[in-house]
PDB file of C-alpha atoms in Angstrom:
ATOM      1  CA  UNK A  11      -0.059  -0.079  -0.029  1.00 90.00           C
ATOM      2  CA  UNK A  12       1.191   3.606  -0.672  1.00 91.00           C
ATOM      3  CA  UNK A  13       1.284   6.319   1.996  1.00 92.00           C
ATOM      4  CA  UNK A  14      -1.720   8.053  -0.048  1.00 94.00           C
ATOM      5  CA  UNK A  15      -3.670   4.755   0.249  1.00 95.00           C
ATOM      6  CA  UNK A  16      -2.938   4.561   3.986  1.00 95.00           C
ATOM      7  CA  UNK A  17      -3.698   8.004   4.660  1.00 95.00           C
ATOM      8  CA  UNK A  18      -6.991   7.663   2.872  1.00 96.00           C
ATOM      9  CA  UNK A  19      -7.865   4.887   5.504  1.00 97.00           C
ATOM     10  CA  UNK A  20      -7.222   7.014   8.595  1.00 97.00           C
ATOM     11  CA  UNK A  21     -10.122   8.683  10.265  1.00 95.00           C
ATOM     12  CA  UNK A  22     -11.511  12.086   9.241  1.00 93.00           C
ATOM     13  CA  UNK A  23     -12.733  15.016  11.338  1.00 88.00           C
ATOM     14  CA  UNK A  24     -16.398  14.216  12.368  1.00 88.00           C
ATOM     15  CA  UNK A  25     -15.950  10.426  12.198  1.00 92.00           C
ATOM     16  CA  UNK A  26     -14.665   9.934  15.837  1.00 91.00           C
ATOM     17  CA  UNK A  27     -16.957  11.205  18.711  1.00 88.00           C
ATOM     18  CA  UNK A  28     -15.541  13.361  21.460  1.00 89.00           C
ATOM     19  CA  UNK A  29     -12.311  14.600  19.420  1.00 90.00           C
ATOM     20  CA  UNK A  30     -11.532  18.190  19.102  1.00 87.00           C
ATOM     21  CA  UNK A  31     -12.023  19.447  15.596  1.00 85.00           C
ATOM     22  CA  UNK A  32      -8.822  19.016  14.103  1.00 84.00           C
ATOM     23  CA  UNK A  33      -7.630  16.852  16.725  1.00 86.00           C
ATOM     24  CA  UNK A  34      -6.929  13.877  14.669  1.00 88.00           C
ATOM     25  CA  UNK A  35      -3.676  15.042  12.685  1.00 90.00           C
ATOM     26  CA  UNK A  36      -2.163  12.394  10.181  1.00 93.00           C
ATOM     27  CA  UNK A  37       1.584  12.598  10.051  1.00 90.00           C
ATOM     28  CA  UNK A  38       4.175  11.046   8.005  1.00 87.00           C
ATOM     29  CA  UNK A  39       7.388   9.691   9.647  1.00 84.00           C
ATOM     30  CA  UNK A  40       9.945  12.591  10.089  1.00 76.00           C
ATOM     31  CA  UNK A  41      13.057  12.439   7.655  1.00 74.00           C
ATOM     32  CA  UNK A  42      15.920  10.448   9.055  1.00 69.00           C
ATOM     33  CA  UNK A  43      18.216  13.375   9.539  1.00 69.00           C
ATOM     34  CA  UNK A  44      15.418  15.192  11.716  1.00 71.00           C
ATOM     35  CA  UNK A  45      14.601  12.198  14.146  1.00 67.00           C
ATOM     36  CA  UNK A  46      15.910  12.282  17.545  1.00 67.00           C
ATOM     37  CA  UNK A  47      17.458   8.979  18.267  1.00 77.00           C
ATOM     38  CA  UNK A  48      18.037   7.226  21.475  1.00 83.00           C
ATOM     39  CA  UNK A  49      20.293   4.285  22.508  1.00 86.00           C
ATOM     40  CA  UNK A  50      18.600   0.895  22.296  1.00 89.00           C
ATOM     41  CA  UNK A  51      17.016  -0.168  25.452  1.00 92.00           C
ATOM     42  CA  UNK A  52      18.498  -2.909  28.021  1.00 93.00           C
ATOM     43  CA  UNK A  53      16.615  -5.911  26.493  1.00 93.00           C
ATOM     44  CA  UNK A  54      17.041  -6.738  22.812  1.00 93.00           C
ATOM     45  CA  UNK A  55      13.669  -8.416  22.765  1.00 95.00           C
ATOM     46  CA  UNK A  56      11.996  -5.200  24.220  1.00 95.00           C
ATOM     47  CA  UNK A  57      13.926  -3.205  21.543  1.00 94.00           C
ATOM     48  CA  UNK A  58      12.485  -5.451  18.894  1.00 95.00           C
ATOM     49  CA  UNK A  59       8.825  -4.745  20.252  1.00 95.00           C
ATOM     50  CA  UNK A  60       9.467  -1.043  20.341  1.00 94.00           C
ATOM     51  CA  UNK A  61      10.628  -1.033  16.643  1.00 94.00           C
ATOM     52  CA  UNK A  62       7.661  -3.054  15.534  1.00 95.00           C
ATOM     53  CA  UNK A  63       5.590  -1.030  17.565  1.00 94.00           C
ATOM     54  CA  UNK A  64       6.810   2.155  15.790  1.00 93.00           C
ATOM     55  CA  UNK A  65       6.491   0.967  12.399  1.00 94.00           C
ATOM     56  CA  UNK A  66      10.339   0.197  11.814  1.00 91.00           C
ATOM     57  CA  UNK A  67      11.073  -1.684   8.795  1.00 91.00           C
ATOM     58  CA  UNK A  68       7.765  -1.239   6.959  1.00 95.00           C
ATOM     59  CA  UNK A  69       7.650   0.023   3.536  1.00 95.00           C
ATOM     60  CA  UNK A  70       5.193   2.711   4.332  1.00 95.00           C
ATOM     61  CA  UNK A  71       4.069   4.240   7.561  1.00 96.00           C
ATOM     62  CA  UNK A  72       1.557   6.851   8.867  1.00 96.00           C
ATOM     63  CA  UNK A  73       0.795   8.194  12.269  1.00 96.00           C
ATOM     64  CA  UNK A  74      -2.505   9.586  13.796  1.00 96.00           C
ATOM     65  CA  UNK A  75      -2.848  11.428  16.739  1.00 94.00           C
ATOM     66  CA  UNK A  76      -6.192  11.383  18.806  1.00 94.00           C
ATOM     67  CA  UNK A  77      -6.834  14.430  21.158  1.00 93.00           C
ATOM     68  CA  UNK A  78     -10.150  13.717  23.006  1.00 90.00           C
ATOM     69  CA  UNK A  79     -12.034  16.499  24.691  1.00 91.00           C
ATOM     70  CA  UNK A  80     -11.516  16.203  28.578  1.00 88.00           C
ATOM     71  CA  UNK A  81      -8.606  13.747  28.212  1.00 88.00           C
ATOM     72  CA  UNK A  82      -5.110  15.263  28.268  1.00 85.00           C
ATOM     73  CA  UNK A  83      -3.344  12.295  27.436  1.00 88.00           C
ATOM     74  CA  UNK A  84      -4.882  11.311  24.222  1.00 88.00           C
ATOM     75  CA  UNK A  85      -3.790   8.518  22.039  1.00 94.00           C
ATOM     76  CA  UNK A  86      -2.451   7.590  18.512  1.00 96.00           C
ATOM     77  CA  UNK A  87      -2.364   4.947  15.968  1.00 97.00           C
ATOM     78  CA  UNK A  88       0.434   3.643  13.438  1.00 97.00           C
ATOM     79  CA  UNK A  89      -0.455   2.219  10.241  1.00 97.00           C
ATOM     80  CA  UNK A  90       2.429   0.436   8.713  1.00 97.00           C
ATOM     81  CA  UNK A  91       2.152  -1.463   5.286  1.00 97.00           C
ATOM     82  CA  UNK A  92       4.729  -4.113   4.488  1.00 97.00           C
ATOM     83  CA  UNK A  93       5.759  -6.049   1.103  1.00 94.00           C
ATOM     84  CA  UNK A  94       3.625  -9.351   0.371  1.00 91.00           C
ATOM     85  CA  UNK A  95       4.196 -11.691   3.224  1.00 91.00           C
ATOM     86  CA  UNK A  96       6.336  -9.616   5.379  1.00 97.00           C
ATOM     87  CA  UNK A  97       3.887  -8.351   7.680  1.00 97.00           C
ATOM     88  CA  UNK A  98       3.150 -11.976   8.972  1.00 97.00           C
ATOM     89  CA  UNK A  99       6.995 -12.592   9.620  1.00 97.00           C
ATOM     90  CA  UNK A 100       7.146  -9.123  11.447  1.00 97.00           C
ATOM     91  CA  UNK A 101       4.113 -10.144  13.768  1.00 98.00           C
ATOM     92  CA  UNK A 102       5.736 -13.452  14.520  1.00 97.00           C
ATOM     93  CA  UNK A 103       8.904 -11.610  15.557  1.00 97.00           C
ATOM     94  CA  UNK A 104       6.640  -9.247  17.754  1.00 97.00           C
ATOM     95  CA  UNK A 105       5.013 -12.212  19.354  1.00 97.00           C
ATOM     96  CA  UNK A 106       8.173 -14.072  19.867  1.00 97.00           C
ATOM     97  CA  UNK A 107       9.933 -10.752  21.452  1.00 97.00           C
ATOM     98  CA  UNK A 108       6.708 -10.274  23.811  1.00 97.00           C
ATOM     99  CA  UNK A 109       7.256 -13.583  25.041  1.00 96.00           C
ATOM    100  CA  UNK A 110      10.211 -12.627  26.894  1.00 95.00           C
ATOM    101  CA  UNK A 111      10.129  -8.986  27.288  1.00 96.00           C
ATOM    102  CA  UNK A 112       9.002  -8.022  30.618  1.00 95.00           C
ATOM    103  CA  UNK A 113      11.071  -4.845  31.716  1.00 95.00           C
ATOM    104  CA  UNK A 114      13.585  -2.805  30.146  1.00 94.00           C
ATOM    105  CA  UNK A 115      15.551   0.437  30.971  1.00 93.00           C
ATOM    106  CA  UNK A 116      16.239   3.026  28.322  1.00 91.00           C
ATOM    107  CA  UNK A 117      16.567   6.795  27.691  1.00 88.00           C
ATOM    108  CA  UNK A 118      13.807   8.738  26.253  1.00 82.00           C
ATOM    109  CA  UNK A 119      12.463  12.321  26.099  1.00 77.00           C
ATOM    110  CA  UNK A 120      12.502  12.864  29.653  1.00 73.00           C
ATOM    111  CA  UNK A 121      15.749  11.171  30.415  1.00 79.00           C
ATOM    112  CA  UNK A 122      16.342   7.596  31.900  1.00 88.00           C
ATOM    113  CA  UNK A 123      13.383   5.427  32.756  1.00 89.00           C
ATOM    114  CA  UNK A 124      12.506   1.874  33.498  1.00 92.00           C
ATOM    115  CA  UNK A 125       9.295   0.169  32.036  1.00 94.00           C
ATOM    116  CA  UNK A 126       7.458  -2.821  32.924  1.00 95.00           C
ATOM    117  CA  UNK A 127       5.326  -4.940  30.383  1.00 96.00           C
ATOM    118  CA  UNK A 128       2.167  -6.740  31.285  1.00 96.00           C
ATOM    119  CA  UNK A 129       0.410  -8.951  28.569  1.00 96.00           C
ATOM    120  CA  UNK A 130      -3.310  -8.540  28.367  1.00 96.00           C
ATOM    121  CA  UNK A 131      -5.929 -10.453  26.427  1.00 95.00           C
ATOM    122  CA  UNK A 132      -5.828  -9.826  22.916  1.00 95.00           C
ATOM    123  CA  UNK A 133      -8.900  -8.469  20.999  1.00 95.00           C
ATOM    124  CA  UNK A 134     -10.307 -10.776  18.239  1.00 96.00           C
ATOM    125  CA  UNK A 135      -9.699  -8.410  15.362  1.00 97.00           C
ATOM    126  CA  UNK A 136      -7.671  -8.771  12.202  1.00 97.00           C
ATOM    127  CA  UNK A 137      -5.823 -11.833  11.345  1.00 97.00           C
ATOM    128  CA  UNK A 138      -3.639 -11.659  14.544  1.00 97.00           C
ATOM    129  CA  UNK A 139      -3.695  -9.361  17.696  1.00 98.00           C
ATOM    130  CA  UNK A 140      -1.645  -8.806  20.846  1.00 98.00           C
ATOM    131  CA  UNK A 141      -2.235  -6.236  23.839  1.00 97.00           C
ATOM    132  CA  UNK A 142       0.092  -5.191  26.362  1.00 96.00           C
ATOM    133  CA  UNK A 143       0.459  -2.608  28.855  1.00 94.00           C
ATOM    134  CA  UNK A 144       3.394  -0.655  29.790  1.00 94.00           C
ATOM    135  CA  UNK A 145       4.013   1.051  33.014  1.00 92.00           C
ATOM    136  CA  UNK A 146       6.915   3.630  33.844  1.00 91.00           C
ATOM    137  CA  UNK A 147       7.067   5.094  37.516  1.00 87.00           C
ATOM    138  CA  UNK A 148       7.269   8.825  36.969  1.00 80.00           C
ATOM    139  CA  UNK A 149       9.188   9.545  40.301  1.00 73.00           C
ATOM    140  CA  UNK A 150       8.329  11.824  43.558  1.00 73.00           C
ATOM    141  CA  UNK A 151       7.703  14.754  41.397  1.00 73.00           C
ATOM    142  CA  UNK A 152       4.511  13.246  39.612  1.00 72.00           C
ATOM    143  CA  UNK A 153       1.410  11.585  40.991  1.00 72.00           C
ATOM    144  CA  UNK A 154       1.018   8.033  39.644  1.00 80.00           C
ATOM    145  CA  UNK A 155       2.641   5.810  37.022  1.00 88.00           C
ATOM    146  CA  UNK A 156       2.795   6.482  33.304  1.00 88.00           C
ATOM    147  CA  UNK A 157       0.513   3.840  31.851  1.00 92.00           C
ATOM    148  CA  UNK A 158       0.362   2.985  28.252  1.00 93.00           C
ATOM    149  CA  UNK A 159      -1.908   0.402  26.706  1.00 95.00           C
ATOM    150  CA  UNK A 160      -0.847  -1.069  23.119  1.00 97.00           C
ATOM    151  CA  UNK A 161      -3.034  -3.105  20.931  1.00 97.00           C
ATOM    152  CA  UNK A 162      -1.204  -4.346  17.786  1.00 98.00           C
ATOM    153  CA  UNK A 163      -3.283  -6.001  14.904  1.00 98.00           C
ATOM    154  CA  UNK A 164      -2.057  -7.659  11.746  1.00 98.00           C
ATOM    155  CA  UNK A 165      -4.530  -7.075   9.007  1.00 97.00           C
ATOM    156  CA  UNK A 166      -3.212  -8.690   6.018  1.00 97.00           C
ATOM    157  CA  UNK A 167       0.092  -6.691   4.696  1.00 97.00           C
ATOM    158  CA  UNK A 168      -0.475  -4.139   7.337  1.00 97.00           C
ATOM    159  CA  UNK A 169       0.302  -3.847  11.038  1.00 98.00           C
ATOM    160  CA  UNK A 170      -1.570  -1.240  13.313  1.00 98.00           C
ATOM    161  CA  UNK A 171      -0.643  -0.225  16.611  1.00 97.00           C
ATOM    162  CA  UNK A 172      -3.152   1.685  18.789  1.00 97.00           C
ATOM    163  CA  UNK A 173      -1.586   3.448  21.924  1.00 96.00           C
ATOM    164  CA  UNK A 174      -3.270   4.972  24.588  1.00 96.00           C
ATOM    165  CA  UNK A 175      -1.900   6.868  27.486  1.00 92.00           C
ATOM    166  CA  UNK A 176      -2.865   7.903  31.003  1.00 90.00           C
ATOM    167  CA  UNK A 177      -0.753   8.974  34.172  1.00 86.00           C
ATOM    168  CA  UNK A 178      -2.009   7.911  37.395  1.00 84.00           C
ATOM    169  CA  UNK A 179      -4.839   5.844  36.036  1.00 84.00           C
ATOM    170  CA  UNK A 180      -5.879   3.168  33.533  1.00 85.00           C
ATOM    171  CA  UNK A 181      -5.604   3.504  29.822  1.00 81.00           C
ATOM    172  CA  UNK A 182      -7.448   1.667  26.943  1.00 90.00           C
ATOM    173  CA  UNK A 183      -8.069   2.738  23.244  1.00 94.00           C
ATOM    174  CA  UNK A 184     -11.406   2.834  22.326  1.00 93.00           C
ATOM    175  CA  UNK A 185     -12.446  -0.929  20.982  1.00 95.00           C
ATOM    176  CA  UNK A 186     -14.795   0.606  18.427  1.00 95.00           C
ATOM    177  CA  UNK A 187     -12.051   2.679  16.785  1.00 95.00           C
ATOM    178  CA  UNK A 188      -9.848  -0.468  16.650  1.00 97.00           C
ATOM    179  CA  UNK A 189     -12.395  -2.499  15.049  1.00 97.00           C
ATOM    180  CA  UNK A 190     -13.245   0.182  12.565  1.00 96.00           C
ATOM    181  CA  UNK A 191      -9.706   1.041  11.760  1.00 97.00           C
ATOM    182  CA  UNK A 192      -8.709  -2.636  11.138  1.00 97.00           C
ATOM    183  CA  UNK A 193     -12.007  -3.163   9.161  1.00 97.00           C
ATOM    184  CA  UNK A 194     -10.888  -0.235   6.880  1.00 97.00           C
ATOM    185  CA  UNK A 195      -7.256  -1.856   6.254  1.00 97.00           C
ATOM    186  CA  UNK A 196      -8.727  -5.403   5.583  1.00 97.00           C
ATOM    187  CA  UNK A 197     -11.409  -4.197   3.112  1.00 96.00           C
ATOM    188  CA  UNK A 198      -8.839  -2.132   1.224  1.00 96.00           C
ATOM    189  CA  UNK A 199      -6.706  -5.285   0.658  1.00 95.00           C
ATOM    190  CA  UNK A 200      -9.585  -7.224  -0.544  1.00 89.00           C
ATOM    191  CA  UNK A 201      -9.206  -8.177  -4.489  1.00 82.00           C
TER     192      UNK A 201
END
C-alpha cells in the first residue's frame, strides 16, 4: 500500500466522537536526519517490540494522533504497510519478543526510565492481535505511574498499533475505533 492509500484509511474530522475539531492529525514519519534517536533499550527483545510498534522496517508508515475532549493524554495509531508476506513474519517476531520482554531500561524524551510490560487479553480482530500494557514509574515529582496500553493488529499486509496513554490511571484505546480501523485496512486489501 502507498502512503496515499494508508492516509485515505485514517479517520477524518467528524468520524470519531469526542475528538476536538482538527484533533486527529495524520503525520508522515520524520526524515531520518530530523529524527531524534535514543540508544537501544537494555533488553534486545524489548527493543524489537519497540521497533515493530513504531513501524520500523515497514515499506510505508503513517501516524494519527487522537486528542479527545476532557482527556489530556490522548492516543495515537501507527499504520504500517509491508511487502507481501512480510507483515506475517514481522508479527511472528513481535510475538516472540513479547514472550520474554517483561521489563527494560532506556533513555527517552524525559531522560532515563524503567518500563515494565504486562500482557493483556488480545482483542479478536484482524488476522492476529496482541495487547500489552507498559508502566513507567514517574518518580516523586509526579502523581502516579505512566500507563500506556498498546493493541497491535495484523490485517493482511499491514500492522496497526493503537496506543493510549494515562498518568496515574488506567488507559485503553476505544475498542470501536480499533475495530473500525482494522476493518478499513482489511477491506482495502480485498481483491
